[in-house]
Coordinates of C-alpha atoms in Angstrom, one line a residue:
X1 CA 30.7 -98.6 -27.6
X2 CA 30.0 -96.9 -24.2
X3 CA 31.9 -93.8 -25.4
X4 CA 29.9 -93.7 -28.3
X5 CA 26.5 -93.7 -25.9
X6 CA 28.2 -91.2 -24.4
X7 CA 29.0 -88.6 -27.3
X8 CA 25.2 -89.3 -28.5
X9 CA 23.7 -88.1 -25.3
X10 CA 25.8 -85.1 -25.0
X11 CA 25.0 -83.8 -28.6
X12 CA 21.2 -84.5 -27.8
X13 CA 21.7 -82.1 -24.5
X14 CA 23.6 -79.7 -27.0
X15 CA 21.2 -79.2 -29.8
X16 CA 18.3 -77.6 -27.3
X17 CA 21.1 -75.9 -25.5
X18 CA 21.8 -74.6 -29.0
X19 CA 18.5 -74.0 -30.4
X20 CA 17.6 -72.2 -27.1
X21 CA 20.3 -70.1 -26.9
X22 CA 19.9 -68.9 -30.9
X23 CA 16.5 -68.0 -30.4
X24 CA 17.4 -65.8 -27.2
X25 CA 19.8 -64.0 -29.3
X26 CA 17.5 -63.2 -32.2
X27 CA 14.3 -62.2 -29.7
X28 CA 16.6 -59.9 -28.3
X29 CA 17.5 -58.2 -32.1
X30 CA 14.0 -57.8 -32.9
X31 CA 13.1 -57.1 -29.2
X32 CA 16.0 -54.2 -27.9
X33 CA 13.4 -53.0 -25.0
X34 CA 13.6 -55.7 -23.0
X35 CA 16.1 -55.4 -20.3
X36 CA 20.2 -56.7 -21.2
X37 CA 21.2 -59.9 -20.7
X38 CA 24.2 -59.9 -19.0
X39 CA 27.0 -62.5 -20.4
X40 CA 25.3 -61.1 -24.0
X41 CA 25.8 -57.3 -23.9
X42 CA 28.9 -55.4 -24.8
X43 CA 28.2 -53.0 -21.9
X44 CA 27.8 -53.9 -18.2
X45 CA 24.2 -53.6 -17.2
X46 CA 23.5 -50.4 -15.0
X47 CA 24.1 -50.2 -11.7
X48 CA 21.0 -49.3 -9.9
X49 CA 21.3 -47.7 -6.3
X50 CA 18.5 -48.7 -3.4
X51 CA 15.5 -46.9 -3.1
X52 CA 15.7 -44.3 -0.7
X53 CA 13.8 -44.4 2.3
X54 CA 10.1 -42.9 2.2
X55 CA 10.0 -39.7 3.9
X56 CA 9.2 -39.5 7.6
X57 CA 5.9 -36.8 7.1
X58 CA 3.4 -37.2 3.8
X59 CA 5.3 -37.1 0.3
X60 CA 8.0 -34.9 1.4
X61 CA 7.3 -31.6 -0.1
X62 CA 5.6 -30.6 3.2
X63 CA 6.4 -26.4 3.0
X64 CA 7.9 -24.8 6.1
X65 CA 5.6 -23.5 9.0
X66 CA 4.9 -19.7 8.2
X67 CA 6.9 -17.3 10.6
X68 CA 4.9 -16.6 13.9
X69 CA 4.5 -12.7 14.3
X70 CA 3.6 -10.9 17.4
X71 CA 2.0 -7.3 17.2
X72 CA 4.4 -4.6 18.7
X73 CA 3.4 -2.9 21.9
X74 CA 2.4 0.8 21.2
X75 CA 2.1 3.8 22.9
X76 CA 1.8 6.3 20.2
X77 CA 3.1 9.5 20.8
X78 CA 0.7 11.9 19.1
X79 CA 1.8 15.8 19.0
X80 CA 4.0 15.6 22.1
X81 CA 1.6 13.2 23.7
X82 CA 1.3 9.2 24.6
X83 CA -1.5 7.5 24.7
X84 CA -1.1 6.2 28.3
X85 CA -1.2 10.1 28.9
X86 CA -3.8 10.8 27.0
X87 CA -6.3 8.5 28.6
X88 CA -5.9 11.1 31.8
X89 CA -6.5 14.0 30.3
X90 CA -10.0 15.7 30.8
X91 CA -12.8 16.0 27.9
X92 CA -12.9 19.9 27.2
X93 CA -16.3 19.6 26.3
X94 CA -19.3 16.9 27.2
X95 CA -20.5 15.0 23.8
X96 CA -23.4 15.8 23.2
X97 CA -25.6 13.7 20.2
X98 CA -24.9 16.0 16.7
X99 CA -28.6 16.7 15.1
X100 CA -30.1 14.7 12.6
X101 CA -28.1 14.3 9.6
X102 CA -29.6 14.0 5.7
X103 CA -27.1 11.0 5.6
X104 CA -28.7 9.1 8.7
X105 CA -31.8 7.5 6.1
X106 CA -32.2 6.6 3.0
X107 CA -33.3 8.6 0.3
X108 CA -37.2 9.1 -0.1
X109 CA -39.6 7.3 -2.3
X110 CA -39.1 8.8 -5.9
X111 CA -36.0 9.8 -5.6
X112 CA -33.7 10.6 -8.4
X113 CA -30.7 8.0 -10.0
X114 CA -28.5 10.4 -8.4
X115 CA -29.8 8.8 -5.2
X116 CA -29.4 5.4 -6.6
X117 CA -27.1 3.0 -4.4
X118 CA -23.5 3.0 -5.6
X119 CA -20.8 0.5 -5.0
X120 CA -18.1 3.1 -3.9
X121 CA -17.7 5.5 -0.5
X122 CA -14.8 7.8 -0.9
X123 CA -14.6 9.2 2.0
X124 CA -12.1 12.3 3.6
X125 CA -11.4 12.1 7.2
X126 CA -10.9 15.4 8.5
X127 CA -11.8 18.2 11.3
X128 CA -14.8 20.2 11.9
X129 CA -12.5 23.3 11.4
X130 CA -11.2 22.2 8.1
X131 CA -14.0 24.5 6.2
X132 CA -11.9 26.0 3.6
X133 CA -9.9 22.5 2.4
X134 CA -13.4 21.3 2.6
X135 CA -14.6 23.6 -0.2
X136 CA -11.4 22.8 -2.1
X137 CA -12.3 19.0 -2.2
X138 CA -15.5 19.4 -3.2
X139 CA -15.2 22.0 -6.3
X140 CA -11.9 20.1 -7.6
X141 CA -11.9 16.1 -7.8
X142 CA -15.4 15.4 -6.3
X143 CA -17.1 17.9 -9.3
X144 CA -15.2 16.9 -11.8
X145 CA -15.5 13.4 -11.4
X146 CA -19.3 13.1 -10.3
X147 CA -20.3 11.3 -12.9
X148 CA -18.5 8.1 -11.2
X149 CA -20.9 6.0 -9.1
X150 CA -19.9 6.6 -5.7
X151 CA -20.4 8.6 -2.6
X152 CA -18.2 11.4 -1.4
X153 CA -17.7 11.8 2.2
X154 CA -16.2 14.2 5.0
X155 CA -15.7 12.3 8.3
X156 CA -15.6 14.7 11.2
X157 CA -15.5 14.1 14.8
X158 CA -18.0 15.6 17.5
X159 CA -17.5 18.9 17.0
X160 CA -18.0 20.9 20.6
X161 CA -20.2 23.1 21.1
X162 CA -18.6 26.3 19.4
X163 CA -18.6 24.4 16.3
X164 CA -22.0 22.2 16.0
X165 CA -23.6 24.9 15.0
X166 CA -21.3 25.6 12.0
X167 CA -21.3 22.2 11.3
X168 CA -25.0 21.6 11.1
X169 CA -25.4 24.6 8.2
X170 CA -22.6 22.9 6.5
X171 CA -24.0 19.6 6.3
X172 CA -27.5 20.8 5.9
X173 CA -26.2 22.6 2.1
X174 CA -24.1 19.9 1.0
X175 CA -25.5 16.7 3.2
X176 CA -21.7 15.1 2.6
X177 CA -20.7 14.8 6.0
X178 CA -20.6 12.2 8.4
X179 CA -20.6 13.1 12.2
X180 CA -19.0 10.6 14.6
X181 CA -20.6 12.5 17.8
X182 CA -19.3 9.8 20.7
X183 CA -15.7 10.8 19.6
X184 CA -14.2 14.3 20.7
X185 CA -12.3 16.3 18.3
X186 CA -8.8 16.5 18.2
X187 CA -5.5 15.8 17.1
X188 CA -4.6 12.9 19.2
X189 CA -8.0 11.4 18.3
X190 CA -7.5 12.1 14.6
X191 CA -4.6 10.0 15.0
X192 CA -5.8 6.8 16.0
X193 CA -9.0 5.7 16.9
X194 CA -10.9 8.1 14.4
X195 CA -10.9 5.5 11.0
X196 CA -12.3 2.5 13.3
X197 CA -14.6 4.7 15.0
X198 CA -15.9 6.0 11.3
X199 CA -15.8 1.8 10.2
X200 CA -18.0 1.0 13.7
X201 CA -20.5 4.0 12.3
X202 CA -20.4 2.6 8.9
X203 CA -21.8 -0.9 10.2
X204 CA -23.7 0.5 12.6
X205 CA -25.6 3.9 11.1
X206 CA -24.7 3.8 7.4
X207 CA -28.3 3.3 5.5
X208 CA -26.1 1.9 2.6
X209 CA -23.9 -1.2 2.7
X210 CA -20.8 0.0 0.3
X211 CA -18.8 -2.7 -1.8
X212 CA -15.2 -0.7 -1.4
X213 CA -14.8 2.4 1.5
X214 CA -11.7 4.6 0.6
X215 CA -10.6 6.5 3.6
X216 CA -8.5 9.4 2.5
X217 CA -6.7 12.9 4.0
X218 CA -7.3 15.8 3.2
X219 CA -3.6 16.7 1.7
X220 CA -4.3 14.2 -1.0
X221 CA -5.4 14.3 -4.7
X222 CA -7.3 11.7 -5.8
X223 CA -7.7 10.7 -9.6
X224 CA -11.1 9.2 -9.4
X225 CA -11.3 8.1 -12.4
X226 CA -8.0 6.7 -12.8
X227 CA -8.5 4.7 -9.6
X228 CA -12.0 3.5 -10.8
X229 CA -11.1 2.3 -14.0
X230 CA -7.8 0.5 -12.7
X231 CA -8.6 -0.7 -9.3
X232 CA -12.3 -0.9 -8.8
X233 CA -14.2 -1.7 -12.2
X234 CA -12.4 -4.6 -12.7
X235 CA -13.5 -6.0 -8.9
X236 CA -17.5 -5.6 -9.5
X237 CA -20.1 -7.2 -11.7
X238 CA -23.4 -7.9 -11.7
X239 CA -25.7 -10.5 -12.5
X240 CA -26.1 -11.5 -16.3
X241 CA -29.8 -12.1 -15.9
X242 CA -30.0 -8.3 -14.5
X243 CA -28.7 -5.3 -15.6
X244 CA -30.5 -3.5 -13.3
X245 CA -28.9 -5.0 -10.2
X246 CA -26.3 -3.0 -8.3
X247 CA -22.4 -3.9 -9.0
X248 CA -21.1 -6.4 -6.2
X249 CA -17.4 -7.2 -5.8
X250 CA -16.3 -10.0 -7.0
X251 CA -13.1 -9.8 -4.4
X252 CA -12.8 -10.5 -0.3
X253 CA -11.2 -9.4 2.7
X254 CA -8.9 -7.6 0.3
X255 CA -7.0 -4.1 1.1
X256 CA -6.2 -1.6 -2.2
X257 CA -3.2 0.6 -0.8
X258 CA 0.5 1.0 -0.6
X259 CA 2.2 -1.0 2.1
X260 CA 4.8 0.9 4.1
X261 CA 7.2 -0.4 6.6
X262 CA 8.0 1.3 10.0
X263 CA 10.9 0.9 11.5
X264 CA 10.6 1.8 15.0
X265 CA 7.5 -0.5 15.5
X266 CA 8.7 -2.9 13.2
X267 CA 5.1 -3.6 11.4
X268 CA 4.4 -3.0 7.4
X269 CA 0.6 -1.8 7.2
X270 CA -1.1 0.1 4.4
X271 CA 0.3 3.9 4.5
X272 CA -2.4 5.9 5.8
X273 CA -2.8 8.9 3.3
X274 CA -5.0 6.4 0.8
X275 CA -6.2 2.9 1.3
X276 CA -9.5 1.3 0.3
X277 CA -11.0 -1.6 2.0
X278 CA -13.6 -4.1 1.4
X279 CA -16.7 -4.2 3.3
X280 CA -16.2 -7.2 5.2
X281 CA -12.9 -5.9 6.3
X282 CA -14.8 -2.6 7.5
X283 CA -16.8 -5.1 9.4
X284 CA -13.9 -6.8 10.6
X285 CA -11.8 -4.2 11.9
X286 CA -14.5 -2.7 13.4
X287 CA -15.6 -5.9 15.4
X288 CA -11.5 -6.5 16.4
X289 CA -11.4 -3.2 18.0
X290 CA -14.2 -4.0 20.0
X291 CA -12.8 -6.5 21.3
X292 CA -8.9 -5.5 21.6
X293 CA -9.1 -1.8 22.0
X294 CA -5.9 -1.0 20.2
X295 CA -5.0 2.4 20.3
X296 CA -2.0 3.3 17.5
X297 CA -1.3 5.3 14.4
X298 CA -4.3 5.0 12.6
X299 CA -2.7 3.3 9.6
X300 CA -0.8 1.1 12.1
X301 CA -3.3 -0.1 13.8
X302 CA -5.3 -1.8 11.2
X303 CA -1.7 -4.0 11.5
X304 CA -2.1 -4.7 14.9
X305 CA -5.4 -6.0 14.7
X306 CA -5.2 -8.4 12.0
X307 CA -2.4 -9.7 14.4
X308 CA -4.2 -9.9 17.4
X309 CA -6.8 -11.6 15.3
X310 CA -4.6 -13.7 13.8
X311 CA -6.4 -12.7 10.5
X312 CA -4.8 -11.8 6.9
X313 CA -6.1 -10.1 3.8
X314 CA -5.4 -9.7 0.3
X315 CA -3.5 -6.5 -0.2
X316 CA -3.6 -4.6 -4.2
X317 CA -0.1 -2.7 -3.7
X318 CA 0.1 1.0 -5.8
X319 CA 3.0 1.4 -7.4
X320 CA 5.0 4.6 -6.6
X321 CA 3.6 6.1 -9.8
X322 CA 0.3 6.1 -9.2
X323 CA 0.3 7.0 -5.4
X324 CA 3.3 8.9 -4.2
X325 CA 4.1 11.9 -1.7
X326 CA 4.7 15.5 -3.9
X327 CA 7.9 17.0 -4.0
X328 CA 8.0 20.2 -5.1
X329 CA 11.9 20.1 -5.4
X330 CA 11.3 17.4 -8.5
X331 CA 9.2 19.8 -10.4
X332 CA 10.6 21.9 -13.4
X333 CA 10.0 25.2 -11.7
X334 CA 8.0 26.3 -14.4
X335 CA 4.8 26.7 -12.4
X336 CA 3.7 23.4 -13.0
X337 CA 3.6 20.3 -10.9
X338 CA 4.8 18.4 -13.7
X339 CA 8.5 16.2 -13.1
X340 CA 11.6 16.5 -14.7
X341 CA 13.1 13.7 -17.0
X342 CA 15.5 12.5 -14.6
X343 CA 12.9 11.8 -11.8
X344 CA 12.5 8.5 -10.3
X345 CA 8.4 7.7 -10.2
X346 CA 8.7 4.7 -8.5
X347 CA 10.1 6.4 -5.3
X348 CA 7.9 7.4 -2.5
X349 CA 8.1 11.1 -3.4
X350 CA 8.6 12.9 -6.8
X351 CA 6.5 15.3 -8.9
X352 CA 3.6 13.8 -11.0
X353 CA 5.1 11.8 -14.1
X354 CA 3.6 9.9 -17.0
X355 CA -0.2 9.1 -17.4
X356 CA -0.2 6.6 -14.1
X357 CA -0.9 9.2 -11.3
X358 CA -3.7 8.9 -9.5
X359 CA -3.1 9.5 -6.0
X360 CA -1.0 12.8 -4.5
X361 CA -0.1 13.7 -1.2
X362 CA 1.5 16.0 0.7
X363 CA -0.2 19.3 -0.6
X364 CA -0.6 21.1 2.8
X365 CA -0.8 24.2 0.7
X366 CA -4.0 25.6 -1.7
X367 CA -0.8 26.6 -4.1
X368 CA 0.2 22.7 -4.5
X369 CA -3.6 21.7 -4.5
X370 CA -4.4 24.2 -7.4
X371 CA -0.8 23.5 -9.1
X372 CA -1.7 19.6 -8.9
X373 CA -5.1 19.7 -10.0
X374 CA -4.1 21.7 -13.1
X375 CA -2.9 18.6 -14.2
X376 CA -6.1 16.7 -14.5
X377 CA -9.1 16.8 -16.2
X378 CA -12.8 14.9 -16.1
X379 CA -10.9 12.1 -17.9
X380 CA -7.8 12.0 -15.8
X381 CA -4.7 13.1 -15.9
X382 CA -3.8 15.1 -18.6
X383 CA -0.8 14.7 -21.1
X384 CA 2.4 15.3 -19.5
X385 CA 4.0 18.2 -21.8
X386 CA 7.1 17.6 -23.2
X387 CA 9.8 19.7 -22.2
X388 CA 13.4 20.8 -22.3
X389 CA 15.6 20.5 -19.4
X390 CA 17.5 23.8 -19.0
X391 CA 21.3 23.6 -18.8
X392 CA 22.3 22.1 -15.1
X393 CA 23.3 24.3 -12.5
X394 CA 26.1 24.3 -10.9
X395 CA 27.1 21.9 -8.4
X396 CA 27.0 23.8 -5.0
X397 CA 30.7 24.1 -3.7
X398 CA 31.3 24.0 -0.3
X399 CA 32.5 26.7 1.5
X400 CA 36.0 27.0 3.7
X401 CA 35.9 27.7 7.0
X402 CA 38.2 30.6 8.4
X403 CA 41.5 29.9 9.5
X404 CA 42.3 29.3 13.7
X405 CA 42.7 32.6 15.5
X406 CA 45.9 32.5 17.4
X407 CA 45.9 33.1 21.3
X408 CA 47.4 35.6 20.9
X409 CA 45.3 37.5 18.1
X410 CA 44.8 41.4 18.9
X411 CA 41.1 43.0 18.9
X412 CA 41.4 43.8 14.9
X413 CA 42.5 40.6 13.8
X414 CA 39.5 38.7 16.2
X415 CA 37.1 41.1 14.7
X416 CA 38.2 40.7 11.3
X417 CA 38.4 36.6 12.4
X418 CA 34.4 37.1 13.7
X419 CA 33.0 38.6 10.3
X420 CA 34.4 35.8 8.1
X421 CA 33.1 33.7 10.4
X422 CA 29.5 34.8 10.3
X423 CA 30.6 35.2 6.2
X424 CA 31.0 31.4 6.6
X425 CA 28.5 30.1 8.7
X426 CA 25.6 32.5 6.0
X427 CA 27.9 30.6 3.0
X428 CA 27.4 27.1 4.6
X429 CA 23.6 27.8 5.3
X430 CA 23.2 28.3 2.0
X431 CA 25.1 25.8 0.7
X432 CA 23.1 23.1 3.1
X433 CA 20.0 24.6 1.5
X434 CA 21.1 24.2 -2.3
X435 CA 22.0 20.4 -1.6
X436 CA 18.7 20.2 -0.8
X437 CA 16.9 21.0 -3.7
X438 CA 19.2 18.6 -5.6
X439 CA 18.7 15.4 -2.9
X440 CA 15.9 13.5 -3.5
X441 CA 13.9 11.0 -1.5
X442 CA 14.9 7.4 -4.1
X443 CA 13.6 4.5 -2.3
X444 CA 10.4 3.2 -3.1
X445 CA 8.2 2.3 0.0
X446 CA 8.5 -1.2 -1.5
X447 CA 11.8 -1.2 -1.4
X448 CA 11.9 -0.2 2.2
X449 CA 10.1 -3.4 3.4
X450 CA 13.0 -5.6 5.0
X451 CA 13.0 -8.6 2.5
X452 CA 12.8 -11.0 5.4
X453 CA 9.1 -9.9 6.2
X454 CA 7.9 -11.8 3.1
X455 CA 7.7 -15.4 2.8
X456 CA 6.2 -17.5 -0.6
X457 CA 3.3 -19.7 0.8
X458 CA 0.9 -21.7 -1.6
X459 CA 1.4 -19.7 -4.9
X460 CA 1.0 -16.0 -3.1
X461 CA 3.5 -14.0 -1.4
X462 CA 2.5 -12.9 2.0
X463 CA 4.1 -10.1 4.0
X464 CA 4.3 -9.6 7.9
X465 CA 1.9 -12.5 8.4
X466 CA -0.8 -10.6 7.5
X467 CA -0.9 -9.3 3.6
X468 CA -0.8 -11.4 1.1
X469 CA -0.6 -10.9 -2.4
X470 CA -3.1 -12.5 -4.8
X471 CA -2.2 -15.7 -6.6
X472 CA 0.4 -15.4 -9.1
X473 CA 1.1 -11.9 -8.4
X474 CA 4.6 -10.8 -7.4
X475 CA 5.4 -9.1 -4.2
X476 CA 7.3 -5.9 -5.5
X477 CA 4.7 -3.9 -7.2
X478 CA 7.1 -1.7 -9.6
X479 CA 7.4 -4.6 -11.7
X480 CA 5.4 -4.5 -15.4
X481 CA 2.3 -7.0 -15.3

């Protein structure tokens, strides 16, 4: 009797055991989501490792602190000369104030559009004596692409008093010049101090406030209206509501140029033949050499000062074919300045290739100006001809020296010995010469730039602590867009 009490109770513990268990099973087949119940999976349930630990600064993806770079100490040596030497040398001539320029006001009522403010100063630095290259600038690119809005320049230093004379007729038939009379003339000051000296005019004397300031040599070619349709047009607007209102750029504190590394100083800065700045960099660089008084490579010191300022800008990097130095070696020897196929136009210098050129240097002589300039018209560059390479020469062979002379060689066989030797020495010469014109400069100036200078900081790439690239753009400028 008490065993039968006994079997009842267990089978009324075992039919909700049951019933739960049954309806565990089937809300698991109609449910699979939910997580396994272990005993009632074929599969052991995953193993699930610890969290790890949070990370000891914000959400650990802090980036690295940016390199720390120090500006190099300079002492320029300028045509035999250092700057620590040059501060001792005596003026040649007092500077006296130059005589009152057409560019020191602003145009009078009812002037002309021609006198209408334009958003662009392309301006040439050179010397009071530079008459002739003068004319050449002004009859070549500056006429035939006049109908561009901007304001064409020649930057001179005081020029002494054999030469203000000169200099006033000049400027008083062409009223393009711009006189920087507390700064003597010469090569030393050319060099260095004569670009922040012109930027410290420019904010000081200028009548016109200028959106972009190109600062140029007088060795280069510029395709003005390659470089304003690529490079400046697309960084102005104006207002909607006002057609009339004068283009304004749309882009700060930003440098249009080719960076170029140098290796004894170890500093990249934008190579000096061609860069174009912002105004408020004018203003800035002109206000940090007020204060730090850096005297360097003009190009260089623009460097410098951004890192004694710890300040950086946004640097627009030229490719190699658009702004290059000419080598006449690369042409086809036909008279033009046109390249060969087999030229590399991303390297620092090469003949003029394709329709990207727009900025030559290097043409010290009128015959390289004029054969350059051929090349362009009032739209740009012209069409590069085709043309069909001529069967190579040659490879030079290198000539073999004369044999030892013997001690004890008589008179005729030393004689004989001293003509093939003079034979050999004309033979090498020439064949020195003829390796030449088949070696060619390869490297981009891009290329140059030691890779550890750059570093990738918030989406831009940012070079020497000072030029950075703008967003999403890549560092190395010979790659397509």
């Amino acid at each position: 009797m008490a065993a039968r009490r006994v079997s009842q109770r267990c089978m009324i513990l075992l039919v909700p055991a049951i019933t739960f268990l049954g309806l565990g099973v089937l809300l698991l087949l109609a449910r699979p989501d939910l997580p396994p119940l272990p005993g009632f999976n074929h599969h052991k349930p995953p193993h699930h490792a610890p969290p790890p630990p949070p990370p000891p600064h914000g959400d650990g993806h802090d980036a690295p602190a940016p390199k720390v770079w120090e500006p190099p100490k300079v002492d320029p040596l300028i045509h035999g000369m250092h700057a620590s030497d040059y501060a001792k040398t005596e003026h040649p001539y007092e500077l006296q104030p130059f005589p009152p320029s057409p560019l020191g006001s602003l145009p009078p009522a009812g002037a002309t559009d021609k006198d209408a403010p334009v958003p662009w100063l392309a301006a040439v630095i050179c010397t009071p004596w530079d008459v002739e290259r003068r004319m050449l600038i002004r009859t070549s690119w500056m006429r035939l692409y006049k109908d561009l809005p901007f304001d064409a320049r020649f930057v001179v230093s005081n020029p002494g008093p054999e030469w203000v004379e000169s200099i006033r007729l000049e400027n008083s038939t062409f009223g393009d010049m711009i006189v920087l009379d507390n700064l003597r003339e010469d090569d030393f000051t050319a060099n260095t101090v004569k670009t922040l000296g012109f930027y410290r005019w420019l904010v000081d004397k200028s009548p016109r406030r200028y959106e972009f300031v190109s600062k140029m040599d007088t060795d280069l070619w510029l395709n003005a209206r390659g470089f304003w349709d690529r490079y400046l047009e697309p960084r102005l607007s104006a207002p909607d509501d006002d057609e009339g209102a004068p283009l304004r750029a749309t882009v700060e504190k930003t440098i249009i140029g080719q960076l170029y590394y140098s290796p004894p100083h170890k500093i990249v800065f934008p190579h000096g033949s061609m860069y174009t700045v912002t105004w408020d960099m004018v203003s800035l660089l002109a206000d940090l050499q007020d204060e730090h008084h850096v005297v360097a490579g003009e190009d260089m010191a623009m460097a410098v000062l951004m890192l004694k300022g710890h300040q950086q800008a946004t640097v627009i990097n030229m490719r190699g074919s658009e702004k290059f130095d000419f080598d006449e070696r690369d042409t086809r020897h036909d008279g033009s300045a046109w390249a060969v196929d087999t030229t590399r136009p991303t390297a620092a210098e090469h003949a003029l290739y394709g329709p990207d050129v727009i900025a030559v240097h290097q043409l010290k002589s009128n015959e390289a100006w004029l054969k350059v300039a051929a090349c362009f018209d009032e739209n740009g560059i012209k069409p590069m001809p085709s043309w069909k390479a001529p069967p190579p020469a040659p490879e030079p062979k290198e000539p073999t020296p004369p044999e030892e002379l013997p001690a004890d060689a008589n008179d005729d066989a030393r004689k004989k010995h001293d003509d093939a030797q003079k034979e050999y020495d004309a033979a090498k010469k020439e064949f020195e010469e003829a390796k030449k014109q088949v070696m060619r400069y390869s490297r981009s100036r891009f290329d140059a730039i030691p890779g550890d200078y750059w570093e990738h900081i918030g989406g831009t790439w940012l070079c020497n602590g000072i030029w950075k690239t703008p967003e999403g753009v890549d560092r190395n400028p010979e790659l397509p867009e």
